[in-house]
Amino acid sequence: MSATKKMMYINRNAPYGTVYALEGLEVVLIGAAFEQDVSMAFIGDGIYQILKGQDTSDSDMKNFSPTYNALGDYEVTKLYVEQESLDERGLSVDDLMPLVYEDEDDDWAEKPSIIVLSRADLAVEMAGQDVLFNF
Amino acid sequence: MLHTVNKSPYSSDSLKVCQGYMQSGDAVLLIEDGVYGAMAGGSSEAMVKEIAANAKVYALAPDLKARGIVSEKLIDGIEVVGFDGFVSLAAEHDKVQNWL
């Protein structure tokens, strides 16, 4: 097996209007099984994927938002959220699901997975990746 | 005429284009990802308020609920309707135009 690669999945679409978000999340979970260094970025309408309080009980669609809670168990612990995209939509990090992971190097302490970055800083993160996937 | 918009105002110009074609007596119903336009506090709020000043603006309840958009987050003046309200609006207006 080749060396670990840094892979970033960039999510730019809202959760229910198109299938990008659900398919992208499934690819992340599958990819995570191959022990790569995986991160996700939520930009533009992609940040709506992790908005709190989603409830599809009246609309005959699958609410897949709880699945984001599983990312930590798959060692996907870096979820970058772009500050400008939050600001544009009148949102703050408190409007997002409180996604966490357990840090095995720190006695399994629960830590937040969401990292808010400016567009400029996120661009630097992207530049440091080996592979980028856009959804 | 009833206009429906199913795209987020942050990823598409559908709502903006729709606004440019609205006549007096027309109404707008935000559905699917269009309901993100009903949320207060974002940079599209001014445009939505401008539309709401001249026309009735509705948002579809199940699509709001699915996306976690609670009523406290809605722009003032937007009326929430269910699927039955959608049917009534379509019946009340002589035409429906779907902006995609």
Coordinates of C-alpha atoms in Angstrom, one line a residue:
Chain A
M1 CA 0.0 0.0 0.0
S2 CA 1.3 3.4 -0.9
A3 CA 2.0 6.1 1.7
T4 CA -0.8 8.1 3.2
K5 CA -2.2 10.9 1.1
K6 CA -3.8 14.1 2.2
M7 CA -7.3 14.2 0.7
M8 CA -9.8 17.0 1.0
Y9 CA -13.5 16.7 0.1
I10 CA -14.9 20.1 -0.8
N11 CA -18.7 20.5 -0.3
R12 CA -20.3 23.3 -2.1
N13 CA -24.0 22.2 -2.3
A14 CA -27.0 22.3 0.1
P15 CA -28.2 18.9 1.4
Y16 CA -31.6 18.1 -0.2
G17 CA -32.1 20.0 -3.4
T18 CA -29.5 17.9 -5.2
V19 CA -27.8 14.5 -4.5
Y20 CA -24.3 16.0 -4.3
A21 CA -24.1 16.3 -0.5
L22 CA -25.4 12.7 0.3
E23 CA -23.2 11.1 -2.4
G24 CA -20.2 13.2 -1.3
L25 CA -20.7 12.1 2.3
E26 CA -20.8 8.5 1.3
V27 CA -17.6 8.8 -0.7
V28 CA -15.9 10.4 2.4
L29 CA -17.0 7.5 4.6
I30 CA -15.9 4.9 2.1
G31 CA -12.6 6.7 1.5
A32 CA -11.9 7.0 5.3
A33 CA -11.8 3.2 5.5
F34 CA -8.5 3.3 3.5
E35 CA -6.7 5.1 6.3
Q36 CA -5.8 8.3 4.4
D37 CA -5.5 11.8 5.9
V38 CA -9.0 13.0 5.1
S39 CA -10.5 16.4 5.7
M40 CA -13.7 18.1 4.5
A41 CA -14.3 21.7 3.6
F42 CA -17.7 23.3 3.6
I43 CA -18.0 26.4 1.5
G44 CA -20.9 28.3 -0.1
D45 CA -24.2 26.5 0.3
G46 CA -22.2 23.4 1.5
I47 CA -22.3 24.8 5.0
Y48 CA -26.1 24.2 5.0
Q49 CA -25.3 20.5 5.1
I50 CA -24.3 20.8 8.8
L51 CA -26.9 23.2 9.9
K52 CA -28.6 22.2 13.2
G53 CA -32.1 21.0 13.5
Q54 CA -32.8 19.3 10.1
D55 CA -36.0 17.3 10.2
T56 CA -37.3 15.6 7.0
S57 CA -40.3 13.9 8.7
D58 CA -42.7 15.9 6.7
S59 CA -41.0 15.7 3.3
D60 CA -40.4 12.1 2.5
M61 CA -36.7 12.4 2.2
K62 CA -33.9 10.8 4.2
N63 CA -32.5 13.1 6.9
F64 CA -28.8 12.1 6.5
S65 CA -27.5 14.9 8.8
P66 CA -27.0 12.6 11.8
T67 CA -24.4 10.7 9.7
Y68 CA -22.0 13.7 10.0
N69 CA -21.7 12.7 13.7
A70 CA -20.1 9.4 12.6
L71 CA -17.2 11.2 10.8
G72 CA -15.2 11.4 14.0
D73 CA -15.3 7.6 14.5
Y74 CA -13.9 7.3 10.9
E75 CA -11.0 9.6 11.9
V76 CA -12.4 12.4 9.8
T77 CA -11.7 15.1 12.4
K78 CA -11.0 18.2 10.3
L79 CA -14.1 19.8 9.1
Y80 CA -13.2 23.2 7.7
V81 CA -16.0 25.8 7.5
E82 CA -15.4 29.0 5.5
Q83 CA -16.0 32.2 7.6
E84 CA -17.0 34.2 4.6
S85 CA -19.7 31.7 3.7
L86 CA -21.1 31.8 7.2
D87 CA -21.1 35.6 7.2
E88 CA -22.8 35.9 3.8
R89 CA -25.6 33.7 5.1
G90 CA -26.0 35.4 8.5
L91 CA -24.8 32.3 10.3
S92 CA -22.3 31.6 13.1
V93 CA -20.7 28.4 14.2
D94 CA -23.4 28.1 16.8
D95 CA -26.0 27.5 14.1
L96 CA -24.0 24.4 13.0
M97 CA -24.2 20.9 14.5
P98 CA -21.7 20.5 17.3
L99 CA -19.6 17.9 15.6
V100 CA -16.9 16.3 17.7
Y101 CA -14.3 13.5 17.8
E102 CA -12.5 11.6 20.5
D103 CA -8.7 12.4 20.5
E104 CA -6.9 9.1 21.1
D105 CA -3.6 11.0 21.8
D106 CA -5.3 12.9 24.6
D107 CA -7.1 10.2 26.7
W108 CA -10.0 10.1 24.2
A109 CA -11.0 13.7 25.1
E110 CA -13.9 14.9 23.1
K111 CA -12.9 17.8 20.8
P112 CA -14.7 19.9 18.2
S113 CA -14.2 18.8 14.6
I114 CA -15.3 22.1 13.1
I115 CA -12.6 24.5 12.3
V116 CA -13.6 27.9 11.0
L117 CA -11.1 29.4 8.5
S118 CA -11.0 32.5 6.3
R119 CA -11.2 31.9 2.6
A120 CA -7.5 32.8 2.3
D121 CA -6.5 30.3 5.0
L122 CA -8.7 27.6 3.5
A123 CA -7.0 28.2 0.1
V124 CA -3.6 27.5 1.8
E125 CA -5.1 24.3 3.3
M126 CA -6.2 23.3 -0.2
A127 CA -2.8 24.0 -1.7
G128 CA -1.3 21.6 0.9
Q129 CA -3.4 18.6 -0.2
D130 CA -2.4 15.7 -2.4
V131 CA -5.9 15.1 -3.7
L132 CA -9.0 17.3 -3.9
F133 CA -12.6 16.1 -4.5
N134 CA -15.4 18.5 -5.2
F135 CA -19.0 17.8 -4.5
Chain B
M1 CA -48.9 34.7 -11.7
L2 CA -47.3 32.4 -9.0
H3 CA -43.5 32.2 -9.3
T4 CA -41.7 29.3 -7.7
V5 CA -38.0 29.4 -7.0
N6 CA -36.2 26.2 -6.1
K7 CA -32.5 27.3 -5.9
S8 CA -30.6 29.0 -3.0
P9 CA -30.1 32.7 -3.7
Y10 CA -26.4 32.1 -2.8
S11 CA -25.7 29.6 -5.5
S12 CA -28.0 30.7 -8.3
D13 CA -29.5 34.0 -9.7
S14 CA -32.9 32.4 -10.1
L15 CA -34.6 34.5 -7.4
K16 CA -33.0 37.7 -8.7
V17 CA -34.0 36.9 -12.3
C18 CA -37.5 36.1 -11.1
Q19 CA -37.7 39.5 -9.3
G20 CA -37.0 41.2 -12.6
Y21 CA -40.0 39.7 -14.2
M22 CA -42.6 40.2 -11.4
Q23 CA -45.8 42.1 -12.1
S24 CA -48.2 43.5 -9.6
G25 CA -50.4 40.9 -8.0
D26 CA -47.8 38.2 -8.5
A27 CA -46.6 35.9 -5.6
V28 CA -43.4 34.0 -5.0
L29 CA -43.2 30.6 -3.4
L30 CA -39.8 29.5 -2.2
I31 CA -39.4 25.7 -2.4
E32 CA -36.6 23.1 -2.1
D33 CA -33.3 24.9 -1.8
G34 CA -35.1 28.2 -2.6
V35 CA -36.2 28.3 1.1
Y36 CA -32.6 29.3 2.1
G37 CA -33.7 32.7 0.7
A38 CA -36.3 32.9 3.5
M39 CA -33.6 33.0 6.2
A40 CA -32.9 36.3 7.9
G41 CA -29.4 37.7 8.4
G42 CA -27.8 36.8 5.1
S43 CA -26.7 39.1 2.3
S44 CA -29.8 38.1 0.2
E45 CA -32.2 39.4 2.8
A46 CA -32.4 42.9 1.3
M47 CA -33.4 41.5 -2.1
V48 CA -36.1 39.2 -0.5
K49 CA -37.4 42.1 1.6
E50 CA -37.6 44.2 -1.6
I51 CA -39.6 41.5 -3.3
A52 CA -41.8 41.1 -0.2
A53 CA -42.5 44.9 -0.2
N54 CA -44.3 44.5 -3.6
A55 CA -45.6 41.0 -3.5
K56 CA -46.6 38.2 -1.3
V57 CA -43.7 35.8 -0.5
Y58 CA -44.3 32.3 0.7
A59 CA -42.0 29.4 1.8
L60 CA -42.9 25.7 1.9
A61 CA -43.0 24.3 5.4
P62 CA -41.7 20.8 4.8
D63 CA -38.7 22.1 2.9
L64 CA -37.9 24.6 5.7
K65 CA -38.2 21.9 8.3
A66 CA -36.0 19.4 6.4
R67 CA -33.3 22.0 6.3
G68 CA -33.4 23.1 9.9
I69 CA -34.8 26.5 9.2
V70 CA -36.9 27.4 12.2
S71 CA -39.6 30.1 12.2
E72 CA -37.5 32.5 14.4
K73 CA -34.9 32.5 11.5
L74 CA -37.4 33.7 8.9
I75 CA -37.4 37.1 7.3
D76 CA -40.4 39.1 8.6
G77 CA -43.4 39.0 6.3
I78 CA -42.7 35.6 4.7
E79 CA -45.7 33.4 5.1
V80 CA -45.2 29.6 5.6
V81 CA -47.5 27.2 3.7
G82 CA -47.8 23.5 3.5
F83 CA -48.3 21.3 0.5
D84 CA -52.0 22.1 0.7
G85 CA -51.2 25.8 0.6
F86 CA -49.0 25.2 -2.4
V87 CA -52.0 23.7 -4.2
S88 CA -54.2 26.6 -3.2
L89 CA -51.7 29.1 -4.5
A90 CA -51.4 27.3 -7.8
A91 CA -55.2 27.2 -8.1
E92 CA -55.6 30.9 -7.1
H93 CA -53.2 32.2 -9.7
D94 CA -53.8 32.0 -13.4
K95 CA -50.3 30.8 -14.2
V96 CA -47.3 29.2 -12.5
Q97 CA -43.8 29.9 -13.6
N98 CA -41.0 27.7 -12.2
W99 CA -37.6 29.4 -12.0
L100 CA -35.0 26.7 -12.0

